Short mmCIF file of C-alpha atoms in Angstrom, two decimals:
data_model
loop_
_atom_site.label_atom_id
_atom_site.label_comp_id
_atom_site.label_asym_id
_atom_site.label_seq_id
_atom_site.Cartn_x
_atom_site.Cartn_y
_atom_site.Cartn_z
CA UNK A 64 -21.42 22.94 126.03
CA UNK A 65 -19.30 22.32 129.16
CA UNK A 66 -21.48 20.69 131.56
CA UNK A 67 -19.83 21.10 134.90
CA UNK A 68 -17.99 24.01 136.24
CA UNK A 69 -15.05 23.54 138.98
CA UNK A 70 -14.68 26.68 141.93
CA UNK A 71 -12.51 28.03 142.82
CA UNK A 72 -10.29 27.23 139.67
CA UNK A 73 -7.13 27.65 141.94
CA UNK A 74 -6.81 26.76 145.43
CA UNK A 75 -3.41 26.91 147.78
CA UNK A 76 -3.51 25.60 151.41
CA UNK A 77 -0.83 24.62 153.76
CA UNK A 78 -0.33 20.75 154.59
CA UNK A 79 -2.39 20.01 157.44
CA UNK A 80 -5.79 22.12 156.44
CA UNK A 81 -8.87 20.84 154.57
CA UNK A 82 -9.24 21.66 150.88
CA UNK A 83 -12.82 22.47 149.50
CA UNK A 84 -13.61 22.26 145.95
CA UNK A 85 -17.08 22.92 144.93
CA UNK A 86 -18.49 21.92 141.62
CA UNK A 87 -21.48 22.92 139.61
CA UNK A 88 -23.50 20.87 136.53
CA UNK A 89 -26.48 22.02 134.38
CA UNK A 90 -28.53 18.81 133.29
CA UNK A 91 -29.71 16.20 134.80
CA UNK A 92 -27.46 13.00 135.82
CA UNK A 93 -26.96 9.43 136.90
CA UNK A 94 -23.71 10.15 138.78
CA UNK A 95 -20.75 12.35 139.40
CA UNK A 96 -17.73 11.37 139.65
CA UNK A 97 -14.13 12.86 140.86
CA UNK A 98 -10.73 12.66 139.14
CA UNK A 99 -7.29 14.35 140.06
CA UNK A 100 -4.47 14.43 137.89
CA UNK A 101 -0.99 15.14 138.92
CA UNK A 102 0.66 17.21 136.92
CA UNK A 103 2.29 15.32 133.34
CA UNK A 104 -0.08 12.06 134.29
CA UNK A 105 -3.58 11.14 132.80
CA UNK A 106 -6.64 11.34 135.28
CA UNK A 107 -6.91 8.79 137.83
CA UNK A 108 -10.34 7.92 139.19
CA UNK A 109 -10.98 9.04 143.11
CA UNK A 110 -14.86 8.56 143.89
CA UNK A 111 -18.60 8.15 141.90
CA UNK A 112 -21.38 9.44 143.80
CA UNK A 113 -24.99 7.86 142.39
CA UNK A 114 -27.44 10.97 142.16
CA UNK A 115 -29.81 9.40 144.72
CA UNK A 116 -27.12 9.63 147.28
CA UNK A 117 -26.19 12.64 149.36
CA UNK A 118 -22.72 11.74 150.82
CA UNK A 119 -19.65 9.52 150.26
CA UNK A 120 -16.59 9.06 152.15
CA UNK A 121 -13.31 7.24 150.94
CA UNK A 122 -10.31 7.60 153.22
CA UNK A 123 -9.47 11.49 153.76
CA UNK A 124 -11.75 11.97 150.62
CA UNK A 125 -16.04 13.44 151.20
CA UNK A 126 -17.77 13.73 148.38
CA UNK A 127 -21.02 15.74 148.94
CA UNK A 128 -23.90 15.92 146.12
CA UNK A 129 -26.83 17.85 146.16
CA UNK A 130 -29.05 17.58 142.99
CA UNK A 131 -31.62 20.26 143.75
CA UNK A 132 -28.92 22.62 143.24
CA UNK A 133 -27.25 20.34 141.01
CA UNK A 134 -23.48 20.97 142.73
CA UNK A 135 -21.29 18.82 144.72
CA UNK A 136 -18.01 19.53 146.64
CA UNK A 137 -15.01 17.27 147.14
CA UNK A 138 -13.39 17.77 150.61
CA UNK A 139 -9.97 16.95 151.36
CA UNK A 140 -9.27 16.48 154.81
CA UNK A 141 -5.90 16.87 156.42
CA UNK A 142 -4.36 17.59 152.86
CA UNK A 143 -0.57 16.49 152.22
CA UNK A 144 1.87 17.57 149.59
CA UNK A 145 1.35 14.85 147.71
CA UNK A 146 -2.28 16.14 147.48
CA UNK A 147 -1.11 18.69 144.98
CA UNK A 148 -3.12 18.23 141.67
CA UNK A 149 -5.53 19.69 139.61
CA UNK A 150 -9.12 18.44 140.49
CA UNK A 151 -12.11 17.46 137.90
CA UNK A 152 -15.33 16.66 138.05
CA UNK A 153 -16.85 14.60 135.36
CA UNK A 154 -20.40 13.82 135.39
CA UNK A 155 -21.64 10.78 133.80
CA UNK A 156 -25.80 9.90 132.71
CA UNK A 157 -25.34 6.07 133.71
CA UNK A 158 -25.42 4.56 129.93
CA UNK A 159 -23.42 1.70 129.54
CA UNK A 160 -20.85 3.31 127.57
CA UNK A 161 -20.22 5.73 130.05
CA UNK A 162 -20.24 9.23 128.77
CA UNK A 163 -18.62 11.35 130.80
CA UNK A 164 -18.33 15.31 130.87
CA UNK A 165 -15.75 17.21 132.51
CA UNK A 166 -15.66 20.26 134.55
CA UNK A 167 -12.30 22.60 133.93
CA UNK A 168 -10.87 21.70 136.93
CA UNK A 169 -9.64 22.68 139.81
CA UNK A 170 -5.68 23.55 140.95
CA UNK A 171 -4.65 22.54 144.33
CA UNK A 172 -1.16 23.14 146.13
CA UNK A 173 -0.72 22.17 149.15
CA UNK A 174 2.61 23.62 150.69
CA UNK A 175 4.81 21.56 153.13
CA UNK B 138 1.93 -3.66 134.38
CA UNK B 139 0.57 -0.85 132.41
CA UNK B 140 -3.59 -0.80 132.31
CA UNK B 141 -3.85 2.11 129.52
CA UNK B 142 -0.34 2.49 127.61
CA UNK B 143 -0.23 5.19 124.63
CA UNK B 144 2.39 6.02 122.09
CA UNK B 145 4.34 8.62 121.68
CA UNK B 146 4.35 10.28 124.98
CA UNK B 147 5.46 13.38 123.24
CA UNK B 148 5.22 14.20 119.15
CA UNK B 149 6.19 17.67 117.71
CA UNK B 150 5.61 17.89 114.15
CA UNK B 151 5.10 20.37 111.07
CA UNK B 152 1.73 21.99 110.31
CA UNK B 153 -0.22 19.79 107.35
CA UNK B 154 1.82 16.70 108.19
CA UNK B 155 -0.35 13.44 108.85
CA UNK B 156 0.34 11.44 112.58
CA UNK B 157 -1.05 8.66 114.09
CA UNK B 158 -1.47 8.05 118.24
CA UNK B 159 -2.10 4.29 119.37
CA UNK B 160 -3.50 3.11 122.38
CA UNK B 161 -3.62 -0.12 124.23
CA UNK B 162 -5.38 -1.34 127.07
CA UNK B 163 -4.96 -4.43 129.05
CA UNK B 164 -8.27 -4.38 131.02
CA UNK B 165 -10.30 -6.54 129.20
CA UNK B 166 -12.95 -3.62 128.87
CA UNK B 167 -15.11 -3.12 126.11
CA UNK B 168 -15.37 0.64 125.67
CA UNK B 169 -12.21 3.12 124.86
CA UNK B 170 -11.93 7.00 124.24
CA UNK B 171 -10.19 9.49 123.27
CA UNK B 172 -10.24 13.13 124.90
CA UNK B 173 -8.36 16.43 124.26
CA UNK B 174 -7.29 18.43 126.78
CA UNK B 175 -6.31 21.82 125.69
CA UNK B 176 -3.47 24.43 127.41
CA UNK B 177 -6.30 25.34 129.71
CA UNK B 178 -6.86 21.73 131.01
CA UNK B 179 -10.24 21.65 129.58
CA UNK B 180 -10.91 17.52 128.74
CA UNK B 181 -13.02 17.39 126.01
CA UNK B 182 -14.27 13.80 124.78
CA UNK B 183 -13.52 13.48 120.81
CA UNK B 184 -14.60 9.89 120.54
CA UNK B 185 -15.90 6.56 121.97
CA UNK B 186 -15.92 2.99 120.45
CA UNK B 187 -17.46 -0.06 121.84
CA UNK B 188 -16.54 -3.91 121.46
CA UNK B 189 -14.61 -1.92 118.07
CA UNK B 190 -17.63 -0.06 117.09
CA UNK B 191 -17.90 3.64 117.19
CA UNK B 192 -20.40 4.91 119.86
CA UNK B 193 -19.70 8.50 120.28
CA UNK B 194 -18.48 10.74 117.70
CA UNK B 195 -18.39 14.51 118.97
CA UNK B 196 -18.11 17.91 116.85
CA UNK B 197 -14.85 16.92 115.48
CA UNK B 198 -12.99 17.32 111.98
CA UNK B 199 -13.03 14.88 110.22
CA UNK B 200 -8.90 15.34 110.14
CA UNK B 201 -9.33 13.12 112.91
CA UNK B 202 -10.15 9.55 112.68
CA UNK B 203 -10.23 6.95 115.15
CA UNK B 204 -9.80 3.52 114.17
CA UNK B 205 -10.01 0.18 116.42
CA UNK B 206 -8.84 -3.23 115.22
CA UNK B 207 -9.54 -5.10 118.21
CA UNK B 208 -11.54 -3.97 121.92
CA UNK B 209 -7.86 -3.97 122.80
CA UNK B 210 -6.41 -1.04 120.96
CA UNK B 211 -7.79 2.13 119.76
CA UNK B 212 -5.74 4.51 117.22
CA UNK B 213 -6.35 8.06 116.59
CA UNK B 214 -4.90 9.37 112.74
CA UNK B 215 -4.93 12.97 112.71
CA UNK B 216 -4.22 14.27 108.71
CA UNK B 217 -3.17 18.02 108.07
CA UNK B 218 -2.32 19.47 111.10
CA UNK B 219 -3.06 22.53 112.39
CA UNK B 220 -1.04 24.52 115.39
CA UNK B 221 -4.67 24.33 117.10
CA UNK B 222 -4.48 20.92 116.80
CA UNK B 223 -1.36 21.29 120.00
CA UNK B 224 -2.96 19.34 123.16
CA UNK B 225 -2.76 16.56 124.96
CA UNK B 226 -4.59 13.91 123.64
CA UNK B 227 -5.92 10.80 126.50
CA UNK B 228 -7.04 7.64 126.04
CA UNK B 229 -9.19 6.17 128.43
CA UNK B 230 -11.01 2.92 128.94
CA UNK B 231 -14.50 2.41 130.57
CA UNK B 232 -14.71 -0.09 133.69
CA UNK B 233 -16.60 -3.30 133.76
CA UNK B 234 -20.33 -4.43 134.18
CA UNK B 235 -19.99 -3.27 137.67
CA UNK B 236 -17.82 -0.21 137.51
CA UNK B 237 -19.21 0.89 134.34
CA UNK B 238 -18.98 4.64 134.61
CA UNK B 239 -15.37 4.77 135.93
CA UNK B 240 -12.69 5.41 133.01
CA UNK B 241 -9.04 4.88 133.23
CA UNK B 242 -6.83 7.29 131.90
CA UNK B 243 -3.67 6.68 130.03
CA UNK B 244 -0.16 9.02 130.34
CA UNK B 245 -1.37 10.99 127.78
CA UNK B 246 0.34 11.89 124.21
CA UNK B 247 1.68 16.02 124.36
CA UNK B 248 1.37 16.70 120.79
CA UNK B 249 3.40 19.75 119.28
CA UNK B 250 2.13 21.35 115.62
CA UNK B 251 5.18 23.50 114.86
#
């Protein structure tokens, strides 16, 4: 079954503002990681978050992760056109071949 | 330089006929997938294979079979197909010993069952 699921599944901001995209697992996990994929490409990898941490910054990029309620949100600060994407979450249980599950993802536009 | 190169990028065919999908990647990793993602973006993983073994082989028919020659390359022969068979099919190789969970995706193969 699907583990994680993305909300909202469509999001559309205006360049400048801070996109929020929240999403939600079932089981148990290692990590969590983010992936956006423009549209026609493959996924390209944006942050892992370990499930004993609670916060993770990469440029404009915070990655919150709270494992009681098993959820984490991506937040995109100052968002750009070029931020426009669809958004997954993909949550992985730390083997070494790296199993991942993937959320349904999340659509972002960000208008100029 | 391409890290996760698949061919065809696009391949519309006739219900029952038989394709094949190959993937390359120059990484050096060990571990390479395959996912579908259907028309509602949903990425499901279909299989795994490790140093050319098979690791993960998810609820799929057995229409599908993956085959890996080398760590290098992983194929994915699909016989008979079905119009649910229409996705987009990824390929995606696992990091190294110290980025171990992160995968990188190839361009992805739109596949067309007419």
């Amino acid at each position: 079954s699907q583990q994680g699921e993305e909300d909202p599944q469509a999001l559309s901001i205006q360049e400048g503002e801070n996109a929020t995209m929240n999403c939600s697992y079932k089981t148990s996990i290692n990590n969590l990681q983010w992936y956006r994929q423009n549209s026609g490409r493959g996924l390209v990898h944006l942050i892992l978050i370990r499930s004993n941490e609670r916060e993770k910054h990469s440029g404009r990029l915070r990655v919150t992760l709270d494992t009681s309620k098993k959820s984490s949100s991506l937040l995109i600060t100052a968002s750009r056109a070029a931020d426009t994407a669809s958004y997954f979450c993909a949550t992985g249980l730390g083997t070494s071949y790296g199993k991942l599950t993937f959320g349904q993802g999340t659509i972002l536009t960000v208008h100029p | 330089d391409t890290a996760v190169s698949q061919t065809p990028k696009y391949l519309v065919t006739q219900m029952g006929n038989d394709k094949s999908i190959k993937c390359e990647q120059n990484l050096g990793h060990d571990t390479m997938y395959w996912y579908k993602q259907d028309s509602k973006k949903f990425l499901k993983i279909m299989f795994s294979y490790n140093n050319k073994e098979l690791i993960i082989n998810e609820t799929v028919p057995n229409r599908f079979s993956p085959k890996s020659p080398d760590k290098a390359h992983l194929n994915l022969h699909i016989n008979s197909l079905e119009l649910g068979d229409s996705a987009v099919y990824f390929c995606a190789s696992n990091g190294g010993p110290t980025q171990q969970e992160t995968q990188y995706f190839g361009p992805g193969t739109r596949l067309l069952v007419l």
